[in-house]
């Protein structure tokens, strides 16, 4: 149930996530070295267009990637297919994207 | 543990709908294949046992069965290699409908070969000169890697993705597709790539390699499928392989 288009979308989104993940972890480790508090971190991320775009892109890629991945697993485990599977894929994407977008706006918007 | 000199053999009797394992005692021999055991049972104890073989030398691909849980070609599997405590459990090949006993219906397997664009389309007629193909060209080498397939269905039975997703074309048909994509004489190479890009196509493969691990001809369908994934992925961005 994974055609070429979905395959490309899942691999490209994985390629987008890989460098973002590395930057995220490296920055996080460096940032807490000096003992930054949550409030100090938020004061730097809030209002930052860069971090909004950075984590926004990650959330979009992760939602797409995970929705397609779960689609494969659900099809193989339950046999669900056709319209039901399409609806489920988009619903998973919608839920992940909504949750991720809430977190990103909370951390990066003033 | 069976008696000395005797094999304790459980054989599936029935079809896809219902059935059970029946036990037989078979004299053990020094050099004995699993197919020899099945034939001995059919000739001496159960004349109505249904099974399939032809060449007995690993060429025709018709004798594959599930032996102690693993798909194998039975004509070239020695009992000594697979028996546990002189016991054998012999069942029909997995992931295919069972006609009766050890004979599976191979139609769904061969239908996938056609579905993967596996039918050769010539570019020349018998009146044209033979196409010159360099044996050491990269395309021919890639095609050669898959052409010794004997259509036994062992990889098909070993593939968990085939088991989980009935639309999936499976390792052997996809390997066939890759040989045709690399065969410069084939007249429909683009059509092959299109045929393996649908909902049941090569992209469903999880690359775990059960097919390659079980192929009795030591072919590498996993590698062929990786080639198809690469070619279709790059093709979508306008790159020819
Ligand atoms: C840099 C990060 C990531 C990379 C490089 C990556 C890569 C991949 C690849 C290559 C597959 C295909 C596996 C296959 O077809 O067998 C896959 C599947 C999957 N991924 Fe990711 N992934 C990443 C992050 C994530 C995240 C953050 C999630 C969840 C939010 C996720 C969820 C899934 C799921 C559910 C599957 C389906 C598993 C399957 O098809 O067997 N991945 N991932
Ligand atoms: S590598 Fe792909 S084709 Fe081979 S057994 Fe695994 S899923 Fe099936
Ligand atoms: S690839 Fe190997 S296991 Fe699969 S059908 Fe061909 S010979 Fe048999
Ligand atoms: S009987 Fe022909 S391959 Fe086994």
XYZ file of C-alpha atoms and ligand atoms in Angstrom:
414
model
C 0.000 0.000 0.000
C 3.024 2.212 -0.497
C 3.196 3.516 -4.049
C 6.073 5.521 -5.501
C 4.594 8.898 -4.476
C 4.147 7.945 -0.831
C 7.585 6.305 -0.812
C 9.192 9.486 -2.114
C 7.284 11.585 0.428
C 8.427 9.330 3.276
C 12.086 9.202 2.223
C 12.295 12.958 1.490
C 10.691 13.784 4.837
C 13.222 11.482 6.535
C 16.042 13.289 4.710
C 14.654 16.628 5.930
C 14.394 15.385 9.515
C 17.890 13.905 9.748
C 19.905 17.187 9.732
C 17.237 19.029 11.777
C 17.497 16.335 14.425
C 21.293 16.644 14.595
C 21.104 20.449 14.956
C 18.380 20.116 17.595
C 20.408 17.712 19.740
C 23.716 19.567 19.340
C 22.163 22.965 20.169
C 20.304 21.488 23.135
C 23.456 19.942 24.601
C 25.467 23.125 24.104
C 22.671 25.364 25.419
C 22.286 23.562 28.745
C 26.052 23.476 29.449
C 25.897 26.870 31.129
C 22.775 25.862 33.071
C 20.083 27.725 31.131
C 16.635 27.767 32.720
C 13.404 27.092 30.807
C 12.524 30.764 31.021
C 15.884 31.785 29.546
C 15.473 29.319 26.679
C 11.960 30.548 25.968
C 13.174 34.161 25.937
C 15.491 33.204 23.064
C 13.058 31.086 21.046
C 9.968 33.275 21.424
C 9.699 35.737 18.591
C 12.412 33.956 16.633
C 11.449 33.456 12.996
C 14.405 31.082 12.614
C 13.312 28.651 15.323
C 9.685 28.923 14.149
C 10.695 27.827 10.647
C 13.189 25.258 11.996
C 10.733 23.412 14.230
C 7.787 24.107 11.925
C 9.596 22.278 9.130
C 10.438 19.423 11.475
C 6.813 19.071 12.593
C 5.563 19.074 8.995
C 8.142 16.463 7.948
C 7.587 14.272 11.023
C 3.785 14.341 10.633
C 3.996 13.335 6.993
C 6.673 10.698 7.635
C 4.927 9.103 10.605
C 1.483 9.146 8.929
C 2.842 7.227 5.939
C 4.796 4.862 8.208
C 1.752 4.090 10.353
C -0.309 3.610 7.184
C 2.052 0.807 6.159
C 1.926 -0.830 9.580
C -1.873 -0.592 9.871
C -2.320 -2.092 6.416
C 0.046 -4.970 7.121
C -1.341 -5.727 10.580
C -5.099 -5.205 10.063
C -5.509 -5.495 6.286
C -7.236 -2.095 6.105
C -7.112 -0.665 2.562
C -8.780 1.684 0.097
C -10.618 4.801 1.263
C -10.461 3.773 4.926
C -6.680 3.635 4.788
C -6.468 7.012 3.013
C -8.732 8.636 5.591
C -6.672 7.142 8.415
C -3.406 8.380 6.856
C -4.682 11.953 6.598
C -6.273 11.804 10.057
C -2.951 10.726 11.619
C -1.180 13.456 9.675
C -3.762 16.010 10.897
C -3.490 15.014 14.573
C 0.339 14.978 14.564
C 0.542 18.247 12.660
C -1.964 19.956 14.976
C -0.155 18.790 18.118
C 3.235 19.708 16.703
C 2.051 23.113 15.472
C 0.659 23.908 18.939
C 4.004 23.120 20.526
C 5.955 25.129 17.943
C 3.749 28.216 18.244
C 3.847 28.014 22.050
C 7.644 27.997 22.075
C 8.380 30.429 19.241
C 5.536 32.957 19.218
C 5.357 35.921 21.539
C 13.062 -39.490 19.295
C 12.191 -41.981 16.601
C 13.644 -45.495 16.456
C 17.141 -45.953 15.081
C 17.086 -46.096 11.333
C 13.611 -44.589 11.181
C 12.450 -41.080 10.451
C 9.338 -39.716 12.108
C 7.682 -37.627 9.414
C 4.601 -35.387 9.835
C 2.988 -34.534 6.521
C 0.218 -32.023 5.922
C -2.956 -33.652 4.548
C -5.751 -31.370 3.427
C -6.164 -28.060 1.658
C -6.283 -24.340 2.525
C -9.644 -24.740 4.269
C -8.964 -27.673 6.574
C -6.521 -30.434 7.238
C -4.127 -31.946 9.748
C -0.668 -33.434 10.010
C -0.406 -37.199 9.511
C 2.564 -39.141 10.913
C 4.588 -41.645 8.928
C 7.636 -43.782 9.681
C 10.176 -43.804 6.903
C 13.423 -45.817 6.731
C 16.421 -43.494 7.007
C 19.109 -43.754 4.307
C 22.637 -42.427 4.153
C 21.932 -40.187 1.215
C 18.332 -39.111 1.258
C 16.617 -35.912 0.214
C 13.366 -34.594 1.616
C 11.786 -35.279 -1.776
C 12.947 -38.917 -1.491
C 11.108 -39.128 1.833
C 7.903 -37.673 0.396
C 8.109 -40.003 -2.612
C 8.706 -43.021 -0.358
C 5.592 -42.169 1.649
C 3.540 -41.745 -1.520
C 4.830 -45.019 -3.004
C 4.562 -47.148 0.130
C 2.134 -45.686 2.657
C -0.169 -43.059 1.162
C -0.808 -43.516 -2.551
C -3.156 -40.554 -2.661
C -0.590 -38.060 -1.296
C -0.521 -35.000 -3.580
C 2.857 -33.332 -4.186
C 4.782 -31.936 -7.109
C 8.218 -32.458 -8.607
C 9.792 -32.898 -12.022
C 13.553 -32.617 -12.509
C 14.864 -33.782 -9.094
C 18.100 -31.889 -9.743
C 17.248 -28.310 -8.773
C 16.329 -26.977 -12.198
C 12.552 -26.944 -12.591
C 11.499 -25.204 -9.377
C 8.423 -27.359 -8.782
C 9.294 -29.228 -5.563
C 9.390 -26.445 -2.947
C 7.733 -27.190 0.397
C 7.907 -26.037 3.993
C 10.357 -28.302 5.799
C 10.505 -27.961 9.590
C 9.047 -24.476 9.203
C 11.419 -23.266 6.498
C 10.689 -22.984 2.769
C 13.122 -25.155 0.779
C 13.594 -26.951 -2.536
C 13.057 -30.520 -1.378
C 14.911 -32.321 -4.186
C 18.216 -30.789 -3.115
C 17.679 -30.650 0.627
C 19.356 -33.519 2.429
C 17.420 -34.954 5.332
C 20.608 -34.975 7.438
C 20.830 -31.211 7.090
C 17.317 -30.437 8.300
C 16.011 -33.303 10.471
C 15.824 -32.659 14.202
C 16.002 -35.814 16.336
C 15.147 -37.797 13.185
C 11.931 -35.801 12.842
C 10.657 -33.935 9.803
C 7.556 -31.798 9.454
C 6.606 -31.270 5.831
C 3.930 -28.757 4.837
C 2.978 -26.993 1.604
C 4.700 -23.735 0.651
C 3.356 -20.738 2.598
C 1.636 -17.661 1.152
C -0.117 -19.649 -1.578
C -3.474 -21.466 -1.724
C -3.167 -25.211 -1.167
C -4.733 -27.428 -3.825
C -4.246 -30.588 -1.793
C -1.652 -31.904 0.675
C 1.772 -30.593 -0.421
C 0.685 -29.170 -3.801
C 0.133 -25.408 -3.832
C -1.624 -23.380 -6.482
C 1.169 -21.358 -8.122
C -1.194 -19.186 -10.214
C -1.185 -16.189 -7.809
C 2.637 -16.327 -7.860
C 2.902 -16.301 -11.667
C 0.164 -13.678 -11.971
C 2.528 -11.389 -10.044
C 5.263 -11.980 -12.627
C 2.922 -10.579 -15.261
C 1.805 -7.823 -12.868
C 5.418 -6.710 -12.436
C 5.781 -6.281 -16.206
C 7.719 -9.543 -16.451
C 6.726 -10.447 -20.011
C 9.567 -9.889 -22.485
C 8.774 -7.434 -25.290
C 11.139 -7.873 -28.237
C 12.395 -4.930 -30.267
C 13.419 -7.061 -33.245
C 11.858 -9.880 -35.238
C 13.420 -13.192 -36.203
C 14.317 -11.639 -39.570
C 16.553 -9.000 -37.974
C 20.153 -9.688 -37.013
C 20.759 -10.737 -33.401
C 21.207 -7.747 -31.046
C 24.848 -7.371 -29.989
C 24.984 -7.256 -26.184
C 28.329 -6.921 -24.427
C 28.461 -9.524 -21.614
C 30.589 -7.187 -19.478
C 28.316 -4.142 -19.792
C 26.912 -3.022 -16.410
C 23.303 -3.525 -17.559
C 23.943 -7.081 -18.723
C 25.797 -7.907 -15.495
C 22.861 -6.619 -13.437
C 20.434 -8.634 -15.560
C 22.605 -11.759 -15.360
C 22.521 -11.605 -11.549
C 18.828 -12.531 -11.584
C 18.234 -14.743 -14.603
C 19.022 -18.074 -12.950
C 15.739 -17.908 -11.014
C 13.880 -21.231 -11.286
C 10.490 -19.794 -10.183
C 10.376 -22.086 -7.175
C 8.456 -19.649 -4.970
C 10.700 -20.196 -1.927
C 11.382 -16.457 -1.578
C 7.666 -15.710 -1.993
C 6.914 -18.081 0.894
C 9.725 -16.588 3.017
C 8.608 -12.964 2.583
C 6.685 -11.509 5.540
C 5.503 -8.598 3.408
C 3.843 -11.011 0.966
C 2.165 -12.658 3.967
C 0.952 -9.327 5.359
C -0.022 -7.558 2.150
C -1.762 -9.664 -0.514
C -1.263 -6.989 -3.200
C 2.537 -6.993 -2.855
C 4.222 -8.328 -5.990
C 6.912 -10.110 -3.989
C 10.631 -10.788 -4.421
C 10.843 -13.089 -7.476
C 8.565 -11.053 -9.794
C 10.350 -7.861 -8.764
C 13.723 -9.454 -9.409
C 12.431 -10.454 -12.855
C 11.376 -6.819 -13.377
C 14.890 -5.643 -12.523
C 16.476 -8.040 -15.034
C 14.184 -6.627 -17.745
C 14.908 -3.007 -16.779
C 18.589 -3.838 -17.313
C 18.054 -5.847 -20.503
C 18.781 -3.527 -23.393
C 16.855 -5.811 -25.754
C 13.624 -5.311 -23.785
C 11.179 -3.019 -25.569
C 9.169 -1.821 -22.561
C 11.632 -0.834 -19.853
C 9.652 2.258 -18.850
C 6.507 0.156 -18.546
C 8.315 -2.182 -16.120
C 9.251 0.730 -13.859
C 5.645 1.944 -13.976
C 4.351 -1.551 -13.163
C 6.501 -1.790 -10.006
C 5.552 1.699 -8.755
C 1.911 1.048 -7.835
C 0.276 0.314 -4.478
C 1.613 -3.270 -4.448
C 4.990 -2.401 -5.951
C 8.638 -2.620 -4.950
C 8.380 0.261 -2.468
C 6.520 -1.974 -0.004
C 9.636 -4.089 0.559
C 11.124 -3.569 4.041
C 14.599 -4.722 2.985
C 14.892 -7.397 5.681
C 16.251 -9.865 3.140
C 14.390 -13.078 4.001
C 14.084 -13.681 0.258
C 17.839 -13.525 -0.284
C 18.511 -15.619 2.827
C 16.254 -18.450 1.580
C 16.797 -18.472 -2.198
C 18.198 -21.946 -3.006
C 19.901 -20.557 -6.113
C 21.674 -18.002 -3.923
C 20.184 -15.129 -5.889
C 19.656 -11.719 -4.303
C 16.106 -10.399 -4.869
C 16.670 -7.841 -2.088
C 19.421 -6.219 -4.133
C 17.284 -6.249 -7.282
C 14.445 -4.551 -5.403
C 16.858 -1.936 -4.047
C 17.798 -1.278 -7.687
C 14.145 -0.808 -8.620
C 13.584 1.577 -5.716
C 16.617 3.619 -6.720
C 15.678 3.691 -10.415
C 12.067 4.717 -9.778
C 13.073 7.301 -7.149
C 15.646 8.935 -9.434
C 13.302 8.537 -12.412
C 10.689 10.628 -10.607
C 13.230 13.481 -10.585
C 13.930 13.073 -14.268
C 17.101 11.003 -13.924
C 17.592 7.993 -16.174
C 19.397 5.049 -14.615
C 15.787 11.449 11.119
C 14.767 10.768 11.510
C 14.151 9.587 10.777
C 14.623 8.816 9.735
C 15.954 8.933 8.995
C 13.608 7.832 9.416
C 13.686 6.878 8.399
C 12.725 5.940 8.101
C 12.767 4.963 7.029
C 13.890 4.800 6.025
C 11.626 4.208 7.086
C 11.240 3.061 6.160
C 11.414 1.701 6.808
C 10.875 0.584 5.965
O 10.271 0.790 4.911
O 11.047 -0.561 6.353
C 10.859 4.702 8.203
C 9.650 4.171 8.610
C 8.887 4.685 9.632
N 9.148 5.806 10.403
Fe 10.838 6.892 10.336
N 12.561 7.995 10.287
C 12.841 9.054 11.125
C 12.060 9.597 12.130
C 10.778 9.135 12.450
C 9.915 9.752 13.433
C 10.259 11.007 14.244
C 8.771 8.999 13.469
C 7.526 9.160 14.314
C 7.043 10.314 14.664
C 8.932 7.907 12.528
C 7.992 6.930 12.271
C 8.113 5.947 11.314
C 7.157 4.899 11.109
C 5.840 4.684 11.890
C 7.635 4.095 10.050
C 6.982 2.845 9.445
C 7.770 1.624 9.786
C 7.803 0.631 8.664
O 7.436 0.948 7.524
O 8.267 -0.494 8.911
N 10.157 8.024 11.925
N 11.540 5.745 8.797
S 13.636 -8.025 1.482
Fe 11.659 -7.343 0.645
S 11.060 -8.904 -0.841
Fe 12.732 -9.778 0.407
S 11.662 -10.921 2.029
Fe 12.022 -8.846 2.820
S 10.167 -7.632 2.298
Fe 10.149 -9.542 1.100
S 14.518 -15.874 -6.562
Fe 15.332 -17.797 -5.759
S 13.812 -18.415 -4.219
Fe 12.836 -16.881 -5.488
S 11.708 -18.035 -7.051
Fe 13.734 -17.514 -7.919
S 15.057 -19.268 -7.443
Fe 13.240 -19.455 -6.137
S 12.221 -31.219 -8.601
Fe 12.944 -29.686 -9.974
S 13.839 -28.236 -8.587
Fe 13.257 -29.838 -7.265
